[in-house]
Structure formats: structure tokens, C-alpha cells
Short mmCIF file of C-alpha atoms in Angstrom, two decimals:
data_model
loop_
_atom_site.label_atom_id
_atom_site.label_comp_id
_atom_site.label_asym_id
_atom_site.label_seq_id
_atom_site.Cartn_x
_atom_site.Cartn_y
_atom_site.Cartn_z
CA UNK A 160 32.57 -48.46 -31.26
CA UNK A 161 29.89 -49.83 -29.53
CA UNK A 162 29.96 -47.98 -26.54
CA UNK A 163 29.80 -45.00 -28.36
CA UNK A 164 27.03 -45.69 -30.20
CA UNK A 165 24.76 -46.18 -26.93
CA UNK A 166 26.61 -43.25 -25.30
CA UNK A 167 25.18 -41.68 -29.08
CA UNK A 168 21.58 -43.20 -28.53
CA UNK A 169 21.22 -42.17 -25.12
CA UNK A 170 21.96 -38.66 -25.88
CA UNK A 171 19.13 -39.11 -28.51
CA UNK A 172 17.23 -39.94 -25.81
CA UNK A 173 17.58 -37.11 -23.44
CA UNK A 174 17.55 -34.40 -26.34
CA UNK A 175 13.64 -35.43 -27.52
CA UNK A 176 12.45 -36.80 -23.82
CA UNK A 177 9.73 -33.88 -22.50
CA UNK A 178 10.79 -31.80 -19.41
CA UNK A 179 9.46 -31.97 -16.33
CA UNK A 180 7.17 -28.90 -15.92
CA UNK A 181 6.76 -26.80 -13.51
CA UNK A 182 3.45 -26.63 -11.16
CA UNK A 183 1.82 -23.51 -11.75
CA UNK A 184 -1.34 -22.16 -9.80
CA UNK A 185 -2.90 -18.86 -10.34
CA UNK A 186 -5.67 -17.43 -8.58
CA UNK A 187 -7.80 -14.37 -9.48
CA UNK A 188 -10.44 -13.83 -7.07
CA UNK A 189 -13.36 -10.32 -5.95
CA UNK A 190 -14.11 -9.85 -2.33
CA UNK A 191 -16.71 -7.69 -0.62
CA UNK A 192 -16.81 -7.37 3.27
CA UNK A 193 -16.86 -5.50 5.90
CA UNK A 194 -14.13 -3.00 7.42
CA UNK A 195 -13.55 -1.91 10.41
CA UNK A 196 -11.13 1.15 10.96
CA UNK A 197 -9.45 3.60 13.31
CA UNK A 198 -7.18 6.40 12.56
CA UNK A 199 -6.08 8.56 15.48
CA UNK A 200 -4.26 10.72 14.03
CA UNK A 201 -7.68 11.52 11.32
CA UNK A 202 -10.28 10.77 14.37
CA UNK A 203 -10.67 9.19 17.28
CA UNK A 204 -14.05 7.29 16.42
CA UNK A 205 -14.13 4.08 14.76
CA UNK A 206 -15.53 3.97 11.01
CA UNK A 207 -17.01 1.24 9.81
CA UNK A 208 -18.72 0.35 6.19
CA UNK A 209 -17.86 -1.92 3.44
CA UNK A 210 -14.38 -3.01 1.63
CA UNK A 211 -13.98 -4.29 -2.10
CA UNK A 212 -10.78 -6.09 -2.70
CA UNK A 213 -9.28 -7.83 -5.53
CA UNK A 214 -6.82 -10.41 -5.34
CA UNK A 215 -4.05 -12.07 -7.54
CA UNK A 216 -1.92 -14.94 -6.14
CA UNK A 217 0.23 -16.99 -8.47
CA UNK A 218 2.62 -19.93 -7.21
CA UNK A 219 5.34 -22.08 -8.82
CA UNK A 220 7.39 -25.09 -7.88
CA UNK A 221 9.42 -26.88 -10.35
CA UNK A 222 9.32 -30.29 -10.70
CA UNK A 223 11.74 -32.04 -8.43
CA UNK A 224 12.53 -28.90 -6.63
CA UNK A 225 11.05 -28.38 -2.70
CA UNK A 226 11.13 -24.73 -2.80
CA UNK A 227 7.63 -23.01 -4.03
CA UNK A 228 7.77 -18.79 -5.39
CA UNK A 229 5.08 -16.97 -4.34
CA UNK A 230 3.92 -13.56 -5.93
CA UNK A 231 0.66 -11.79 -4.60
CA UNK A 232 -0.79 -9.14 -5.43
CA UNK A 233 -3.60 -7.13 -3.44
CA UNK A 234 -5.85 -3.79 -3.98
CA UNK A 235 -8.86 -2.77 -1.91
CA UNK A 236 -11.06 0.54 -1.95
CA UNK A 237 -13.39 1.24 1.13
CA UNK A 238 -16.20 3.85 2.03
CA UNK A 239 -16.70 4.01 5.48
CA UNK A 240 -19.07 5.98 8.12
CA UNK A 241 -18.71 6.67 12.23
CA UNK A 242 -21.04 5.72 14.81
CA UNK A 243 -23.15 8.95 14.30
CA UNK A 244 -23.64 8.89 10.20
CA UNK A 245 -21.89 12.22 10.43
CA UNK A 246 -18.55 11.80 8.65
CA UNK A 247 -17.43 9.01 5.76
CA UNK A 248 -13.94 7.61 5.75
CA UNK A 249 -12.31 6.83 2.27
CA UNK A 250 -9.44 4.21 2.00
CA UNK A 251 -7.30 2.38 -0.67
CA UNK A 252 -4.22 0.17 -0.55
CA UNK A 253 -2.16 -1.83 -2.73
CA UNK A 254 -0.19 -4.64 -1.58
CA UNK A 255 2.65 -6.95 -3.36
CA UNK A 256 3.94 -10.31 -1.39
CA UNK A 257 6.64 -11.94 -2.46
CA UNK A 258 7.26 -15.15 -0.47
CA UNK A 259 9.58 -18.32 -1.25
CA UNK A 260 8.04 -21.31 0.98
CA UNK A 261 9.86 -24.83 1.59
CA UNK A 262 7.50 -28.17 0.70
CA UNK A 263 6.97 -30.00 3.96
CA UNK A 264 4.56 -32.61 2.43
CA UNK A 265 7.40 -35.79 2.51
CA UNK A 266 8.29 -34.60 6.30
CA UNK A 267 4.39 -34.37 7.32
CA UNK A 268 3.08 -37.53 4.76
CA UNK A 269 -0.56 -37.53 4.55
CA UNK A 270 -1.86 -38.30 1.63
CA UNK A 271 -4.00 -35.50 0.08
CA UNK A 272 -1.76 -33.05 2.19
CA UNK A 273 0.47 -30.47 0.97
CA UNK A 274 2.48 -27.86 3.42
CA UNK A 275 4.68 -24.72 2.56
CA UNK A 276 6.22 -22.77 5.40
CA UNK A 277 8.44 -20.33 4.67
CA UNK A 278 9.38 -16.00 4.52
CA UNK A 279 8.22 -13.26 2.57
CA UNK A 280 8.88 -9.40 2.19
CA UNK A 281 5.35 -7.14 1.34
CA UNK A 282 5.65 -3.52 -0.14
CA UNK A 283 2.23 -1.26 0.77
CA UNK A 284 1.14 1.76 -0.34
CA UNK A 285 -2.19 3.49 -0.09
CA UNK A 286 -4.41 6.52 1.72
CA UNK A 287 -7.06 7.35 4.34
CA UNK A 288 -9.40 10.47 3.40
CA UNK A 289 -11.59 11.84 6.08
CA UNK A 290 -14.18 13.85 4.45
CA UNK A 291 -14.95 15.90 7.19
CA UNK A 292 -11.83 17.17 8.66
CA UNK A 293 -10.44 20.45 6.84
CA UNK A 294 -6.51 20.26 8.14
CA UNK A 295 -4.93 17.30 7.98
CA UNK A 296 -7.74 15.23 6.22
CA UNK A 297 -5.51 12.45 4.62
CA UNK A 298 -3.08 10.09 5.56
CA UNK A 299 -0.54 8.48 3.53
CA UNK A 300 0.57 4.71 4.27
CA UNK A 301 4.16 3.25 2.62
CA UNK A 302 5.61 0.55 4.31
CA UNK A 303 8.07 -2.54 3.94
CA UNK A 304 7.98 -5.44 5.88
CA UNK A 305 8.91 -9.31 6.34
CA UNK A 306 7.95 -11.97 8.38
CA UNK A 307 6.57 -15.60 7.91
CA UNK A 308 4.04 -17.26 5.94
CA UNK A 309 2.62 -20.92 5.64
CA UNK A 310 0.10 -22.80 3.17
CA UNK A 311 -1.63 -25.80 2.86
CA UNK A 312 -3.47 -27.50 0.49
CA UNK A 313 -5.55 -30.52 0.97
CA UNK A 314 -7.05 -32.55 -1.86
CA UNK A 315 -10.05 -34.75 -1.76
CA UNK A 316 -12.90 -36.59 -3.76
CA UNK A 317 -17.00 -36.14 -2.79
CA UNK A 318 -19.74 -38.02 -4.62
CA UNK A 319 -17.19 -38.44 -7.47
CA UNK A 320 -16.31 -34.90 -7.55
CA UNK A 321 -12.55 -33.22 -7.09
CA UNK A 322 -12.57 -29.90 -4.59
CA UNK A 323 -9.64 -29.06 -2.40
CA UNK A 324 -9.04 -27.03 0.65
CA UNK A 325 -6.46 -24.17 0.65
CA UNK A 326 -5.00 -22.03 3.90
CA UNK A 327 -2.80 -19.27 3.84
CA UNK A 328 -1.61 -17.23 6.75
CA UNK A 329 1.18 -14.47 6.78
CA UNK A 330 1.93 -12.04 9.75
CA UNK A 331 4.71 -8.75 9.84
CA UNK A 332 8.05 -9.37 12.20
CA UNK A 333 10.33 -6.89 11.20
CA UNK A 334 9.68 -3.94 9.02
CA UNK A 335 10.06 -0.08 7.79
CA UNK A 336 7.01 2.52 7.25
CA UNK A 337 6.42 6.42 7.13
CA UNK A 338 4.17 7.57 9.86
CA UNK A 339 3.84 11.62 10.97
CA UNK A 340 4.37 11.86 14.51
CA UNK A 341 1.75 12.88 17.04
CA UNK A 342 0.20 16.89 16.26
CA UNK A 343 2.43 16.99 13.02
CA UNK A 344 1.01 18.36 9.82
CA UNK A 345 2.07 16.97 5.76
CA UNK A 346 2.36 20.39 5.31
CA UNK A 347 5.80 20.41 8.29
CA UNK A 348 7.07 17.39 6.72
CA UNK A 349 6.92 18.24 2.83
CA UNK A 350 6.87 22.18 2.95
CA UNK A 351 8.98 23.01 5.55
CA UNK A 352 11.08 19.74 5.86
CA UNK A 353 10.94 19.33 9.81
CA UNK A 354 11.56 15.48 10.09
CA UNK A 355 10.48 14.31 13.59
CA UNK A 356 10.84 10.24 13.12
CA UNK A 357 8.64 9.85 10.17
CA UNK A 358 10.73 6.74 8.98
CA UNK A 359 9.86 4.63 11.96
CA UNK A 360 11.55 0.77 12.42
CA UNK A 361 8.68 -1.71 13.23
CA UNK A 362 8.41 -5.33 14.64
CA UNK A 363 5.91 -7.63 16.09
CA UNK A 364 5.38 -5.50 18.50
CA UNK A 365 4.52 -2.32 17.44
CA UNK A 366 2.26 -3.80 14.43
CA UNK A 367 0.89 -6.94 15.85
CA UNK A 368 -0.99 -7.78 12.42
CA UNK A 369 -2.38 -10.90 10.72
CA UNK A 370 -3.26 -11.92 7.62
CA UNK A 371 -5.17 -15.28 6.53
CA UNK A 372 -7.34 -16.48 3.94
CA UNK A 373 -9.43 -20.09 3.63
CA UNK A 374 -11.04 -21.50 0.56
CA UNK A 375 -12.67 -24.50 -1.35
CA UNK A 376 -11.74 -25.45 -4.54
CA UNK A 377 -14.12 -26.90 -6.91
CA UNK A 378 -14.63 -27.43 -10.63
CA UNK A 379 -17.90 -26.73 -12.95
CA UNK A 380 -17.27 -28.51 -16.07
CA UNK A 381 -13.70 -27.97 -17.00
CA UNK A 382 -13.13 -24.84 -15.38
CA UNK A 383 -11.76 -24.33 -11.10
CA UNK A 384 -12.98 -22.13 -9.27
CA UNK A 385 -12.77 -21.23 -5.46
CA UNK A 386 -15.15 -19.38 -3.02
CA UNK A 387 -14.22 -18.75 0.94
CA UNK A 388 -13.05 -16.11 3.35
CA UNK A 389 -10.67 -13.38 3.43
CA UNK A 390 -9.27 -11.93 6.81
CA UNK A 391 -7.09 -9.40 7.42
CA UNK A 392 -5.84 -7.53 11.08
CA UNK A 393 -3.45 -4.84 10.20
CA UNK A 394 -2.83 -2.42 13.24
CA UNK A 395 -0.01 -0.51 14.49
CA UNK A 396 1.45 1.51 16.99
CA UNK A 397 3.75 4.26 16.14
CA UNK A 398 5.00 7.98 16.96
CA UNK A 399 1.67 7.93 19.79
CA UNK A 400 -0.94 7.30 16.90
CA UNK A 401 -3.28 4.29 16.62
CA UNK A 402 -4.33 2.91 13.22
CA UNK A 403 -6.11 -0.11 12.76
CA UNK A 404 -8.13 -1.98 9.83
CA UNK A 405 -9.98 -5.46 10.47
CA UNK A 406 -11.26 -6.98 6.84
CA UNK A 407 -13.78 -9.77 7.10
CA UNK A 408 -14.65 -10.29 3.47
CA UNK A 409 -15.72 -13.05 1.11
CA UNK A 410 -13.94 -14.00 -1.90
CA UNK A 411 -15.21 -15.66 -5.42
CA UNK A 412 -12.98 -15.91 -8.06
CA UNK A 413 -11.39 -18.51 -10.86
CA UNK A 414 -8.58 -20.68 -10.27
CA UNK A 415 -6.04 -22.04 -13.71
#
């Protein structure tokens, strides 16, 4: 009788103790910067000019748990001119990350520290516009890819007040993207249907790209917020046409 009466209580117990939550972090942040960006297959010159982006980045980790979810999401819009002031470039991407990242804080153990390493798979999607070419003055961009990612997080005090620093770097290994091959019009592949290797397999090689962001945490009253820099190096190699676009931006935005 006894026994079941504590087998009773501590049932009791368990049924009105609170769960451990979850550790939620979302981050909404505006960057302006400049972009840097060469299309062979639209031009040969390099256009440069300025890039807005906006960025989302939420991450979870239950409570006891040491694997963190990570879901990003990423939009930019750029006007661009060439050396000469002659011709403007007009591009827009969106991006989605999803990542899952193991917690190496009790392996590295210093205090304030927090590491994720991990993999993630990105989706993109966007356009390049040359306004001064009359054939061929776009060019699409869809792509897959995969590849690792890391984060830290370091937390500290100064005169009495919280901040903390946060890194996050992510590059392509292995991936899948549409790309018309060298001289080859939209109007062969979607018209007339003449495939020439338009789905093109990529790795490390052929799009040796990087992707990083570092920023400082910091509260004004009750509210976080975070300011830093945003830096991304996405360039490829495919089908005999060069594309590349180096971001150098910085970001503002509010952290709950």
C-alpha cells in the first residue's frame, strides 16, 4: 500500500513539474554593402555598386539535447555599374539554409564558449539583368547544394553590461545548379528544347565559395540587438562561364 502511494505521489510530481524548454534564438537583421560581380556569360567587365540584404536566422536546441536546428533565410537586391558608367547590372537572390550542428562546448570547455559544427543543404534562386545587352540580357540562377557549417558564440560581461560575440561560417562541397553552356541562348533551352548540360554537378572545386558572418550582441534596456559584418564569396566555374559575387556588407538588426 505504501509503495504505491509514493509510486502515486511521484507521478504527481512529474505530471505538474515544468518542462525543460527549449533554447530558442532568432535573429532579424538589414545589411547594406558593397558588391562586386562578374558574369561572363552577360559581360566580361566587372560591375560593381551597392547590395541590400535582409536576413532571418532562427536556431533551436532542446534542453538536454546536443544537436542545434538551424533555419536561415536570405534575400538581397543589387544595382550595379562597370568601370566606364556605361551599363548597370541588376541582381536578386533568395537563399534558405537548413543546417543541424552538434554542441561541442563540453568537448572544448571554456567558460563563456559555445561551438556548433555541423552540415547543411541551401536552396538558391534568383537573376542577373544587364540593362544594356539586347540578346541574352538575363541570367537565371537555381541551385542546391551542401557542405559544412560551424558557429560560435562567446558570452561576456563589460562595465556591468552583457554583449556576446557570434561567428558563423558555411562553404558549398557538393551540389546541383542550372547553368546555359558557353554561346547558348534561353531562347535554345526553353523554345526549342536543345539541352547541352544545363543541369551541371558541382563540388568544391568548381564553386570554391564562402560564406561568413561576425557580430556583437548587446542589449539597450530590455531589448538585444546585434550590429557586425556580413561576407559572402560565391563564384563558380561551369559549362566555360565565370560568375562571381563578393558581398562586404554591414548588418543591424534585433535579436529575441
Amino acid at each position: 500500500m505504501k509503495k504505491g502511494i509514493m509510486v502515486l505521489l511521484l507521478l504527481c510530481c512529474a505530471a505538474v513539474a515544468p518542462a525543460q524548454e527549449a533554447e530558442k534564438v532568432r535573429r532579424i537583421g538589414l545589411a547594406v554593402g558593397y558588391s562586386n560581380i562578374l558574369d561572363t556569360y552577360l559581360s566580361p567587365e566587372n560591375y560593381t555598386g551597392t547590395e541590400f540584404r535582409f536576413v532571418a536566422n532562427n536556431t533551436k536546441q532542446k534542453a538536454g539535447k546536443h544537436w542545434q536546428r538551424l533555419m536561415k533565410h536570405e534575400a538581397y537586391f543589387s544595382v550595379t555599374k562597370n568601370r566606364a558608367k556605361t551599363s548597370s547590372e541588376l541582381a536578386g537572390m533568395y537563399r534558405f539554409k537548413y543546417g543541424m550542428l552538434y554542441d561541442l562546448s563540453n568537448i572544448i570547455n571554456v567558460k563563456g564558449l559555445r561551438v556548433h559544427a555541423g552540415g547543411h543543404a541551401t536552396v538558391n534562386a534568383g537573376f542577373l539583368y544587364n540593362m544594356r545587352n539586347e540578346n541574352n540580357p538575363a541570367q537565371g540562377r537555381l541551385g542546391l547544394n551542401i557542405g559544412p557549417i560551424a558557429s560560435a558564440d562567446y558570452g561576456f560581461t563589460l562595465f556591468g553590461c552583457p554583449f556576446a560575440l557570434h561567428y558563423e561560417v558555411s562553404a558549398p562541397l557538393l551540389g546541383l545548379m542550372f547553368s546555359p553552356n558557353y554561346g547558348q541562348s534561353y531562347y535554345e533551352i526553353f523554345t526549342q528544347g536543345n539541352y547541352d548540360h544545363n543541369c551541371v554537378p558541382t563540388t568544391i572545386v568548381s564553386t570554391p565559395s564562402l560564406r561568413q558572418s561576425f557580430t556583437i550582441d548587446f542589449k539597450i534596456s530590455k531589448a538585444s540587438f546585434f550590429v557586425g559584418y556580413v561576407g559572402d564569396y560565391d563564384q563558380y566555374k561551369v559549362n566555360n562561364l565565370k560568375y562571381h559575387n563578393y558581398t562586404h556588407a554591414g548588418v543591424i538588426g534585433y535579436r529575441y
